[in-house]
PDB file of C-alpha atoms in Angstrom:
ATOM      1  CA  MET A  60      38.478 -56.698  -0.856  1.00 36.00           C
ATOM      2  CA  GLY A  61      38.092 -57.524  -4.554  1.00 37.00           C
ATOM      3  CA  LEU A  62      36.194 -55.382  -7.011  1.00 38.00           C
ATOM      4  CA  PHE A  63      33.475 -54.322  -4.561  1.00 42.00           C
ATOM      5  CA  ASN A  64      34.133 -53.103  -1.035  1.00 50.00           C
ATOM      6  CA  SER A  65      31.363 -54.436   1.225  1.00 61.00           C
ATOM      7  CA  SER A  66      32.796 -52.939   4.414  1.00 62.00           C
ATOM      8  CA  LYS A  67      31.045 -49.553   4.016  1.00 62.00           C
ATOM      9  CA  GLY A  68      27.549 -50.351   2.768  1.00 58.00           C
ATOM     10  CA  ASP A  69      27.609 -47.746  -0.006  1.00 57.00           C
ATOM     11  CA  GLY A  70      23.841 -47.569  -0.322  1.00 64.00           C
ATOM     12  CA  VAL A  71      23.210 -51.194  -1.346  1.00 76.00           C
ATOM     13  CA  GLY A  72      21.594 -52.393   1.896  1.00 85.00           C
ATOM     14  CA  PHE A  73      24.341 -54.806   2.964  1.00 91.00           C
ATOM     15  CA  ALA A  74      27.783 -54.640   4.574  1.00 93.00           C
ATOM     16  CA  LYS A  75      30.367 -57.148   5.836  1.00 95.00           C
ATOM     17  CA  ILE A  76      33.183 -56.224   8.213  1.00 96.00           C
ATOM     18  CA  PRO A  77      35.946 -58.547   9.545  1.00 96.00           C
ATOM     19  CA  ASN A  78      35.272 -59.447  13.197  1.00 97.00           C
ATOM     20  CA  THR A  79      38.754 -58.610  14.434  1.00 96.00           C
ATOM     21  CA  GLN A  80      37.507 -57.983  17.991  1.00 97.00           C
ATOM     22  CA  LYS A  81      35.863 -61.430  18.179  1.00 97.00           C
ATOM     23  CA  PHE A  82      32.502 -59.901  19.090  1.00 98.00           C
ATOM     24  CA  THR A  83      29.568 -62.155  19.914  1.00 98.00           C
ATOM     25  CA  ASN A  84      25.983 -61.184  19.118  1.00 98.00           C
ATOM     26  CA  GLU A  85      25.529 -60.398  22.815  1.00 98.00           C
ATOM     27  CA  ASP A  86      28.555 -58.074  22.652  1.00 98.00           C
ATOM     28  CA  LEU A  87      27.060 -56.310  19.635  1.00 98.00           C
ATOM     29  CA  LEU A  88      23.719 -55.822  21.379  1.00 98.00           C
ATOM     30  CA  GLU A  89      25.383 -54.399  24.503  1.00 98.00           C
ATOM     31  CA  LYS A  90      27.585 -51.984  22.565  1.00 97.00           C
ATOM     32  CA  LEU A  91      24.955 -50.883  20.046  1.00 98.00           C
ATOM     33  CA  SER A  92      22.364 -50.311  22.805  1.00 97.00           C
ATOM     34  CA  ALA A  93      24.629 -47.550  24.176  1.00 97.00           C
ATOM     35  CA  ILE A  94      25.062 -45.807  20.796  1.00 96.00           C
ATOM     36  CA  LYS A  95      22.589 -43.255  19.448  1.00 93.00           C
ATOM     37  CA  VAL A  96      21.532 -43.797  15.831  1.00 92.00           C
ATOM     38  CA  SER A  97      18.910 -42.205  13.599  1.00 87.00           C
ATOM     39  CA  PHE A  98      16.800 -45.318  13.065  1.00 90.00           C
ATOM     40  CA  GLY A  99      15.809 -46.881  16.391  1.00 91.00           C
ATOM     41  CA  THR A 100      16.913 -49.067  19.306  1.00 95.00           C
ATOM     42  CA  PRO A 101      18.355 -52.595  18.949  1.00 97.00           C
ATOM     43  CA  ILE A 102      16.843 -55.764  20.393  1.00 97.00           C
ATOM     44  CA  MET A 103      17.971 -59.380  20.266  1.00 97.00           C
ATOM     45  CA  GLY A 104      15.965 -61.179  17.625  1.00 94.00           C
ATOM     46  CA  ASP A 105      15.851 -64.258  15.477  1.00 92.00           C
ATOM     47  CA  ILE A 106      15.965 -64.724  11.704  1.00 90.00           C
ATOM     48  CA  ARG A 107      14.768 -68.229  10.844  1.00 88.00           C
ATOM     49  CA  GLY A 108      16.548 -69.725  13.827  1.00 92.00           C
ATOM     50  CA  THR A 109      19.653 -67.538  13.598  1.00 94.00           C
ATOM     51  CA  GLN A 110      20.258 -65.138  16.495  1.00 96.00           C
ATOM     52  CA  SER A 111      20.591 -61.552  15.271  1.00 96.00           C
ATOM     53  CA  VAL A 112      20.558 -58.040  16.680  1.00 97.00           C
ATOM     54  CA  MET A 113      17.560 -56.272  15.144  1.00 96.00           C
ATOM     55  CA  TYR A 114      16.331 -52.733  14.522  1.00 97.00           C
ATOM     56  CA  LYS A 115      12.614 -53.035  13.820  1.00 94.00           C
ATOM     57  CA  LYS A 116      10.515 -51.015  11.341  1.00 91.00           C
ATOM     58  CA  VAL A 117      13.324 -49.062   9.692  1.00 91.00           C
ATOM     59  CA  GLY A 118      11.318 -47.751   6.755  1.00 75.00           C
ATOM     60  CA  ASP A 119       7.840 -49.026   5.945  1.00 76.00           C
ATOM     61  CA  MET A 120       8.882 -52.474   4.762  1.00 85.00           C
ATOM     62  CA  PHE A 121      12.234 -53.268   6.340  1.00 92.00           C
ATOM     63  CA  ASP A 122      14.002 -54.313   9.514  1.00 94.00           C
ATOM     64  CA  ILE A 123      17.775 -53.974   9.893  1.00 94.00           C
ATOM     65  CA  PHE A 124      19.863 -56.832  11.271  1.00 96.00           C
ATOM     66  CA  VAL A 125      23.479 -57.222  12.385  1.00 97.00           C
ATOM     67  CA  ARG A 126      25.103 -60.459  13.533  1.00 97.00           C
ATOM     68  CA  VAL A 127      28.310 -62.420  13.696  1.00 97.00           C
ATOM     69  CA  ASP A 128      28.794 -64.641  10.653  1.00 96.00           C
ATOM     70  CA  GLY A 129      31.955 -66.739  10.885  1.00 95.00           C
ATOM     71  CA  ASP A 130      34.934 -64.363  10.881  1.00 96.00           C
ATOM     72  CA  ASN A 131      32.803 -61.364   9.942  1.00 96.00           C
ATOM     73  CA  VAL A 132      30.042 -59.136  11.218  1.00 97.00           C
ATOM     74  CA  ILE A 133      27.338 -58.800   8.584  1.00 96.00           C
ATOM     75  CA  MET A 134      24.410 -56.397   8.443  1.00 95.00           C
ATOM     76  CA  GLY A 135      21.608 -55.694   6.047  1.00 94.00           C
ATOM     77  CA  LYS A 136      17.891 -55.200   5.523  1.00 92.00           C
ATOM     78  CA  LEU A 137      15.033 -57.687   5.324  1.00 89.00           C
ATOM     79  CA  GLY A 138      11.250 -57.505   5.170  1.00 87.00           C
ATOM     80  CA  THR A 139       9.693 -56.414   8.441  1.00 85.00           C
ATOM     81  CA  ASP A 140       6.960 -58.250  10.359  1.00 72.00           C
ATOM     82  CA  GLY A 141       3.630 -58.143   8.569  1.00 52.00           C
ATOM     83  CA  VAL A 142       5.178 -57.528   5.128  1.00 49.00           C
ATOM     84  CA  SER A 143       5.348 -60.540   2.832  1.00 44.00           C
ATOM     85  CA  SER A 144       8.589 -61.561   1.184  1.00 46.00           C
ATOM     86  CA  GLY A 145       6.800 -61.181  -2.150  1.00 47.00           C
ATOM     87  CA  ALA A 146       5.938 -57.560  -1.438  1.00 45.00           C
ATOM     88  CA  THR A 147       9.510 -56.858  -0.357  1.00 44.00           C
ATOM     89  CA  ALA A 148      10.908 -58.489  -3.501  1.00 46.00           C
ATOM     90  CA  LEU A 149       8.443 -56.537  -5.657  1.00 47.00           C
ATOM     91  CA  SER A 150       9.523 -53.257  -4.046  1.00 50.00           C
ATOM     92  CA  MET A 151      13.216 -54.037  -4.621  1.00 49.00           C
ATOM     93  CA  GLY A 152      12.483 -55.142  -8.192  1.00 48.00           C
ATOM     94  CA  LEU A 153      10.694 -51.871  -8.947  1.00 46.00           C
ATOM     95  CA  ASP A 154      13.658 -49.959  -7.548  1.00 52.00           C
ATOM     96  CA  MET A 155      15.942 -51.706 -10.043  1.00 46.00           C
ATOM     97  CA  LEU A 156      13.501 -51.273 -12.938  1.00 46.00           C
ATOM     98  CA  LEU A 157      12.888 -47.577 -12.337  1.00 48.00           C
ATOM     99  CA  GLY A 158      16.485 -46.777 -11.456  1.00 50.00           C
ATOM    100  CA  SER A 159      15.403 -45.107  -8.207  1.00 54.00           C
ATOM    101  CA  LYS A 160      14.295 -46.011  -4.703  1.00 61.00           C
ATOM    102  CA  ASP A 161      11.189 -45.278  -2.727  1.00 66.00           C
ATOM    103  CA  LYS A 162      11.648 -43.432   0.538  1.00 69.00           C
ATOM    104  CA  GLY A 163      11.395 -46.583   2.690  1.00 77.00           C
ATOM    105  CA  THR A 164      14.084 -48.434   0.752  1.00 81.00           C
ATOM    106  CA  SER A 165      16.388 -45.432   0.757  1.00 78.00           C
ATOM    107  CA  THR A 166      15.898 -45.031   4.530  1.00 82.00           C
ATOM    108  CA  ALA A 167      16.728 -48.690   5.149  1.00 87.00           C
ATOM    109  CA  ASP A 168      19.826 -48.660   2.917  1.00 86.00           C
ATOM    110  CA  ARG A 169      21.122 -45.527   4.610  1.00 84.00           C
ATOM    111  CA  ALA A 170      20.531 -47.137   8.011  1.00 91.00           C
ATOM    112  CA  VAL A 171      22.740 -50.060   6.967  1.00 93.00           C
ATOM    113  CA  ASP A 172      25.450 -47.584   5.923  1.00 89.00           C
ATOM    114  CA  GLU A 173      25.134 -45.779   9.254  1.00 91.00           C
ATOM    115  CA  LEU A 174      25.388 -49.073  11.140  1.00 95.00           C
ATOM    116  CA  ALA A 175      28.407 -50.166   9.067  1.00 94.00           C
ATOM    117  CA  GLU A 176      30.195 -46.948   9.982  1.00 92.00           C
ATOM    118  CA  ILE A 177      29.613 -47.636  13.691  1.00 96.00           C
ATOM    119  CA  VAL A 178      30.616 -51.305  13.579  1.00 97.00           C
ATOM    120  CA  GLY A 179      33.721 -50.367  11.593  1.00 95.00           C
ATOM    121  CA  LYS A 180      34.770 -47.974  14.352  1.00 95.00           C
ATOM    122  CA  LEU A 181      34.053 -50.554  17.069  1.00 97.00           C
ATOM    123  CA  GLU A 182      36.218 -53.074  15.212  1.00 96.00           C
ATOM    124  CA  LYS A 183      39.052 -50.536  15.313  1.00 96.00           C
ATOM    125  CA  GLY A 184      38.654 -50.266  19.091  1.00 96.00           C
ATOM    126  CA  GLU A 185      37.211 -46.730  18.972  1.00 96.00           C
ATOM    127  CA  THR A 186      34.745 -45.426  21.543  1.00 95.00           C
ATOM    128  CA  VAL A 187      31.442 -44.509  19.869  1.00 95.00           C
ATOM    129  CA  THR A 188      28.486 -42.764  21.535  1.00 95.00           C
ATOM    130  CA  GLU A 189      26.477 -41.779  18.458  1.00 91.00           C
ATOM    131  CA  SER A 190      26.624 -41.966  14.685  1.00 89.00           C
ATOM    132  CA  THR A 191      27.793 -39.219  12.344  1.00 83.00           C
ATOM    133  CA  ALA A 192      24.220 -38.930  11.044  1.00 81.00           C
ATOM    134  CA  THR A 193      22.865 -37.938  14.479  1.00 84.00           C
ATOM    135  CA  THR A 194      25.718 -35.601  15.437  1.00 82.00           C
ATOM    136  CA  SER A 195      25.440 -33.772  12.101  1.00 82.00           C
ATOM    137  CA  VAL A 196      21.858 -32.510  12.517  1.00 87.00           C
ATOM    138  CA  ASN A 197      22.017 -28.754  13.051  1.00 91.00           C
ATOM    139  CA  THR A 198      18.645 -27.196  12.258  1.00 92.00           C
ATOM    140  CA  SER A 199      16.287 -24.840  14.066  1.00 92.00           C
ATOM    141  CA  THR A 200      13.863 -27.725  14.692  1.00 89.00           C
ATOM    142  CA  GLY A 201      16.522 -30.235  15.704  1.00 86.00           C
ATOM    143  CA  SER A 202      15.287 -32.545  12.941  1.00 86.00           C
ATOM    144  CA  ILE A 203      16.280 -33.204   9.347  1.00 87.00           C
ATOM    145  CA  ILE A 204      14.540 -30.905   6.852  1.00 93.00           C
ATOM    146  CA  ASP A 205      13.091 -32.724   3.826  1.00 91.00           C
ATOM    147  CA  LEU A 206      12.721 -30.793   0.561  1.00 94.00           C
ATOM    148  CA  TYR A 207      11.702 -32.017  -2.890  1.00 92.00           C
ATOM    149  CA  MET A 208      12.878 -30.827  -6.305  1.00 90.00           C
ATOM    150  CA  LYS A 209      10.557 -31.596  -9.222  1.00 78.00           C
ATOM    151  CA  GLN A 210      11.783 -30.587 -12.641  1.00 62.00           C
ATOM    152  CA  LYS A 211       9.579 -29.862 -15.641  1.00 58.00           C
ATOM    153  CA  LEU A 212      11.454 -31.795 -18.306  1.00 52.00           C
ATOM    154  CA  LEU A 213       9.403 -30.492 -21.240  1.00 50.00           C
ATOM    155  CA  ALA A 214       9.968 -26.802 -20.465  1.00 58.00           C
ATOM    156  CA  ILE A 215      12.063 -24.821 -22.975  1.00 64.00           C
ATOM    157  CA  LYS A 216      13.664 -23.001 -20.062  1.00 71.00           C
ATOM    158  CA  PRO A 217      14.142 -24.916 -16.789  1.00 79.00           C
ATOM    159  CA  GLN A 218      11.752 -23.450 -14.223  1.00 86.00           C
ATOM    160  CA  PHE A 219      10.661 -25.407 -11.181  1.00 89.00           C
ATOM    161  CA  ASP A 220       9.933 -25.230  -7.473  1.00 92.00           C
ATOM    162  CA  ILE A 221      11.639 -26.922  -4.565  1.00 94.00           C
ATOM    163  CA  THR A 222       8.904 -27.770  -2.071  1.00 94.00           C
ATOM    164  CA  ASP A 223       8.409 -29.041   1.462  1.00 93.00           C
ATOM    165  CA  LYS A 224       6.705 -32.354   2.243  1.00 87.00           C
ATOM    166  CA  ASP A 225       3.273 -30.703   1.934  1.00 90.00           C
ATOM    167  CA  GLY A 226       4.003 -29.478  -1.577  1.00 90.00           C
ATOM    168  CA  GLN A 227       4.425 -25.845  -0.566  1.00 95.00           C
ATOM    169  CA  ALA A 228       7.102 -23.983  -2.542  1.00 95.00           C
ATOM    170  CA  VAL A 229      10.185 -23.079  -0.492  1.00 97.00           C
ATOM    171  CA  TYR A 230      12.432 -22.141  -3.427  1.00 97.00           C
ATOM    172  CA  HIS A 231      11.826 -21.219  -7.057  1.00 95.00           C
ATOM    173  CA  VAL A 232      14.497 -21.936  -9.671  1.00 93.00           C
ATOM    174  CA  ASP A 233      14.829 -20.028 -12.958  1.00 92.00           C
ATOM    175  CA  GLY A 234      17.280 -21.276 -15.558  1.00 88.00           C
ATOM    176  CA  ASP A 235      18.271 -19.626 -18.811  1.00 84.00           C
ATOM    177  CA  LEU A 236      17.726 -21.155 -22.265  1.00 74.00           C
ATOM    178  CA  PRO A 237      21.208 -22.758 -22.660  1.00 72.00           C
ATOM    179  CA  ARG A 238      21.024 -23.998 -19.033  1.00 74.00           C
ATOM    180  CA  LEU A 239      24.184 -22.168 -18.005  1.00 84.00           C
ATOM    181  CA  ASN A 240      22.755 -19.994 -15.218  1.00 91.00           C
ATOM    182  CA  PHE A 241      20.275 -20.905 -12.489  1.00 94.00           C
ATOM    183  CA  SER A 242      18.831 -18.330 -10.125  1.00 96.00           C
ATOM    184  CA  ILE A 243      17.615 -19.927  -6.887  1.00 96.00           C
ATOM    185  CA  LYS A 244      15.078 -17.708  -5.117  1.00 97.00           C
ATOM    186  CA  LYS A 245      13.473 -17.835  -1.691  1.00 97.00           C
ATOM    187  CA  ASN A 246      10.544 -15.536  -0.892  1.00 95.00           C
ATOM    188  CA  GLY A 247      11.157 -13.842  -4.226  1.00 95.00           C
ATOM    189  CA  GLU A 248      14.785 -12.957  -3.465  1.00 96.00           C
ATOM    190  CA  GLU A 249      17.787 -14.615  -5.081  1.00 97.00           C
ATOM    191  CA  VAL A 250      19.772 -16.525  -2.455  1.00 97.00           C
ATOM    192  CA  VAL A 251      22.115 -18.491  -4.739  1.00 97.00           C
ATOM    193  CA  LEU A 252      23.292 -18.061  -8.328  1.00 96.00           C
ATOM    194  CA  LEU A 253      24.635 -21.167 -10.063  1.00 95.00           C
ATOM    195  CA  LYS A 254      26.833 -20.750 -13.145  1.00 93.00           C
ATOM    196  CA  LYS A 255      28.067 -23.395 -15.569  1.00 89.00           C
ATOM    197  CA  LYS A 256      31.188 -22.700 -17.613  1.00 84.00           C
ATOM    198  CA  LEU A 257      30.340 -22.520 -21.316  1.00 70.00           C
ATOM    199  CA  ILE A 258      33.579 -23.959 -22.695  1.00 66.00           C
ATOM    200  CA  ALA A 259      35.209 -26.708 -20.645  1.00 59.00           C
ATOM    201  CA  ILE A 260      36.474 -30.227 -21.317  1.00 66.00           C
ATOM    202  CA  MET A 261      34.663 -31.366 -18.183  1.00 73.00           C
ATOM    203  CA  PRO A 262      31.610 -29.486 -16.833  1.00 80.00           C
ATOM    204  CA  GLU A 263      32.570 -26.779 -14.321  1.00 89.00           C
ATOM    205  CA  TYR A 264      30.197 -24.993 -11.949  1.00 92.00           C
ATOM    206  CA  THR A 265      30.476 -21.928  -9.737  1.00 95.00           C
ATOM    207  CA  ILE A 266      28.188 -21.171  -6.771  1.00 96.00           C
ATOM    208  CA  VAL A 267      27.690 -17.488  -5.966  1.00 97.00           C
ATOM    209  CA  VAL A 268      26.028 -16.037  -2.833  1.00 96.00           C
ATOM    210  CA  ASN A 269      25.535 -12.267  -2.442  1.00 95.00           C
ATOM    211  CA  GLY A 270      27.885 -11.643  -5.359  1.00 94.00           C
ATOM    212  CA  GLN A 271      30.691 -13.686  -3.792  1.00 95.00           C
ATOM    213  CA  GLU A 272      31.956 -17.027  -5.101  1.00 96.00           C
ATOM    214  CA  VAL A 273      31.551 -19.619  -2.320  1.00 96.00           C
ATOM    215  CA  GLY A 274      31.985 -22.837  -4.258  1.00 95.00           C
ATOM    216  CA  LYS A 275      33.499 -24.339  -7.372  1.00 93.00           C
ATOM    217  CA  LEU A 276      32.908 -27.851  -8.686  1.00 91.00           C
ATOM    218  CA  LYS A 277      34.154 -29.863 -11.640  1.00 87.00           C
ATOM    219  CA  LYS A 278      33.187 -33.237 -13.045  1.00 78.00           C
ATOM    220  CA  LYS A 279      35.974 -35.775 -12.642  1.00 72.00           C
ATOM    221  CA  VAL A 280      37.048 -38.023 -15.510  1.00 63.00           C
ATOM    222  CA  THR A 281      36.302 -41.653 -14.555  1.00 61.00           C
ATOM    223  CA  LEU A 282      35.920 -44.909 -16.464  1.00 55.00           C
ATOM    224  CA  LEU A 283      32.729 -45.908 -14.680  1.00 59.00           C
ATOM    225  CA  LYS A 284      30.370 -43.543 -12.878  1.00 62.00           C
ATOM    226  CA  PRO A 285      30.634 -39.727 -12.782  1.00 61.00           C
ATOM    227  CA  GLN A 286      32.232 -37.988  -9.820  1.00 74.00           C
ATOM    228  CA  LEU A 287      32.525 -34.379  -8.708  1.00 82.00           C
ATOM    229  CA  ASN A 288      35.496 -32.592  -7.160  1.00 85.00           C
ATOM    230  CA  GLY A 289      35.368 -29.144  -5.643  1.00 92.00           C
ATOM    231  CA  THR A 290      35.315 -26.837  -2.644  1.00 95.00           C
ATOM    232  CA  ILE A 291      32.684 -25.047  -0.588  1.00 96.00           C
ATOM    233  CA  ASN A 292      33.792 -22.106   1.556  1.00 93.00           C
ATOM    234  CA  GLY A 293      37.400 -23.154   0.998  1.00 94.00           C
ATOM    235  CA  GLN A 294      36.845 -26.708   2.238  1.00 95.00           C
ATOM    236  CA  GLU A 295      36.808 -29.904   0.219  1.00 95.00           C
ATOM    237  CA  LEU A 296      33.421 -31.072  -1.037  1.00 92.00           C
ATOM    238  CA  LYS A 297      32.902 -34.809  -0.655  1.00 87.00           C
ATOM    239  CA  ILE A 298      30.138 -36.940  -2.146  1.00 85.00           C
ATOM    240  CA  GLN A 299      29.837 -40.330  -0.449  1.00 78.00           C
ATOM    241  CA  GLY A 300      27.608 -42.927  -2.039  1.00 74.00           C
ATOM    242  CA  ASP A 301      26.348 -43.332  -5.579  1.00 75.00           C
ATOM    243  CA  LEU A 302      26.108 -40.103  -7.579  1.00 77.00           C
ATOM    244  CA  PHE A 303      24.974 -41.837 -10.773  1.00 71.00           C
ATOM    245  CA  ASP A 304      22.032 -43.619  -9.090  1.00 71.00           C
ATOM    246  CA  CYS A 305      21.415 -40.512  -6.966  1.00 76.00           C
ATOM    247  CA  ASN A 306      21.761 -41.809  -3.433  1.00 78.00           C
ATOM    248  CA  PHE A 307      24.571 -40.025  -1.620  1.00 83.00           C
ATOM    249  CA  ASP A 308      25.696 -37.951   1.349  1.00 86.00           C
ATOM    250  CA  ILE A 309      27.286 -34.513   0.915  1.00 91.00           C
ATOM    251  CA  LEU A 310      30.102 -33.419   3.217  1.00 90.00           C
ATOM    252  CA  VAL A 311      31.995 -30.149   3.451  1.00 93.00           C
ATOM    253  CA  GLY A 312      35.310 -31.079   4.987  1.00 90.00           C
ATOM    254  CA  SER A 313      34.327 -33.586   7.685  1.00 83.00           C
ATOM    255  CA  LEU A 314      30.873 -32.010   8.203  1.00 89.00           C
ATOM    256  CA  LEU A 315      27.881 -33.958   6.876  1.00 89.00           C
ATOM    257  CA  ILE A 316      25.493 -31.280   5.547  1.00 93.00           C
ATOM    258  CA  GLY A 317      22.882 -33.276   3.661  1.00 92.00           C
ATOM    259  CA  HIS A 318      21.719 -36.285   1.704  1.00 89.00           C
ATOM    260  CA  ILE A 319      20.190 -36.462  -1.764  1.00 88.00           C
ATOM    261  CA  ASP A 320      18.296 -39.349  -3.295  1.00 83.00           C
ATOM    262  CA  LYS A 321      15.697 -39.801  -6.009  1.00 75.00           C
ATOM    263  CA  ASP A 322      11.993 -40.566  -6.065  1.00 69.00           C
ATOM    264  CA  PHE A 323      10.065 -41.555  -9.175  1.00 58.00           C
ATOM    265  CA  SER A 324       6.804 -40.082 -10.383  1.00 54.00           C
ATOM    266  CA  PHE A 325       5.264 -39.719 -13.803  1.00 46.00           C
ATOM    267  CA  PHE A 326       6.363 -36.892 -16.107  1.00 46.00           C
ATOM    268  CA  HIS A 327       9.223 -35.662 -13.923  1.00 54.00           C
ATOM    269  CA  ASP A 328      12.131 -36.660 -11.748  1.00 65.00           C
ATOM    270  CA  CYS A 329      11.773 -35.886  -8.066  1.00 79.00           C
ATOM    271  CA  PHE A 330      14.825 -35.429  -5.876  1.00 86.00           C
ATOM    272  CA  ARG A 331      14.651 -35.670  -2.094  1.00 88.00           C
ATOM    273  CA  ILE A 332      17.047 -33.185  -0.501  1.00 93.00           C
ATOM    274  CA  GLN A 333      17.587 -33.833   3.201  1.00 91.00           C
ATOM    275  CA  VAL A 334      19.092 -30.845   4.977  1.00 95.00           C
ATOM    276  CA  LEU A 335      21.147 -31.780   8.035  1.00 93.00           C
ATOM    277  CA  ASN A 336      22.850 -28.426   8.501  1.00 94.00           C
ATOM    278  CA  GLU A 337      20.605 -25.415   7.957  1.00 95.00           C
ATOM    279  CA  GLU A 338      23.583 -23.113   7.438  1.00 95.00           C
ATOM    280  CA  TYR A 339      24.171 -24.878   4.117  1.00 96.00           C
ATOM    281  CA  GLN A 340      20.527 -25.233   3.067  1.00 97.00           C
ATOM    282  CA  ASN A 341      20.629 -22.713   0.200  1.00 96.00           C
ATOM    283  CA  ILE A 342      23.881 -24.153  -1.145  1.00 95.00           C
ATOM    284  CA  LEU A 343      22.422 -27.676  -1.020  1.00 95.00           C
ATOM    285  CA  MET A 344      19.784 -26.581  -3.530  1.00 95.00           C
ATOM    286  CA  ALA A 345      22.545 -25.617  -5.967  1.00 94.00           C
ATOM    287  CA  LEU A 346      24.382 -28.892  -5.350  1.00 92.00           C
ATOM    288  CA  ALA A 347      21.220 -30.869  -6.139  1.00 90.00           C
ATOM    289  CA  ILE A 348      20.903 -29.060  -9.494  1.00 89.00           C
ATOM    290  CA  ILE A 349      24.578 -29.688 -10.300  1.00 87.00           C
ATOM    291  CA  CYS A 350      24.342 -33.399  -9.497  1.00 83.00           C
ATOM    292  CA  ASP A 351      21.206 -33.728 -11.623  1.00 80.00           C
ATOM    293  CA  ASN A 352      22.930 -31.917 -14.493  1.00 79.00           C
ATOM    294  CA  VAL A 353      26.039 -34.115 -14.317  1.00 75.00           C
ATOM    295  CA  VAL A 354      24.052 -37.356 -14.200  1.00 71.00           C
ATOM    296  CA  ASP A 355      21.744 -36.310 -17.064  1.00 69.00           C
ATOM    297  CA  ALA A 356      24.761 -35.399 -19.225  1.00 65.00           C
ATOM    298  CA  SER A 357      26.454 -38.720 -18.432  1.00 61.00           C
ATOM    299  CA  GLN A 358      23.320 -40.710 -19.306  1.00 59.00           C
ATOM    300  CA  SER A 359      22.980 -38.804 -22.580  1.00 55.00           C
TER     301      SER A 359
END
């Protein structure tokens, strides 16, 4: 595969998978039409004279395509109908400049990852009826819950709200002066206590709920980007994607519980926390704080 593995997507908006099953574009359309995904329904389309299976309007500015390309199946994002190539390039350029993605770009890149997972399974001869992203949603509304964490960087003590899409506070976070303890409150009551170990070679964190330790995480020593190892409720915590650039899925064991990415606005960082499993919603707030802390320390 070389230095970079393009068979999984990994949040970059492109993936390439060997076409071991000798699929045609018509085969891909037939198979993908029977599989439930989180971003639409496929149609047969055309990209400058090249036949491609298309998912239209995935995000505000992008379509998603998948097609046979020689001995591979490739997939990625491109500007949707009605959006100029210049506007698409400007959006992608701003993402690189600001070190974060807008919601539309993040949605499109995640859709490519979701599609790569499906095509990878089809290439292995597996039967697929829906993607992991759709089977993982377990909330009272049946839809993903979007929450936003805006930190006040200039505050002596970290104090901030985690809000819904309308800006209404759902959680309030109080941190102490040395940033070792964070109390996460909902409706005025503490639901999670996050503790950082004072003396450790690598940062260590403990998540406490109702006085009981439910999770423990530790930063992993790596040559490139930071990683986290740990457990939640006795199961392995997995972060899939890019922790450093803040665009990743969070799994407990094999269960996908949420996704975190980053939005940019003046005077503060804004994290999007997408809750897929409501049972883990409170814990996801603590995980978002930990990931932010680890990335900030690594950048410093």
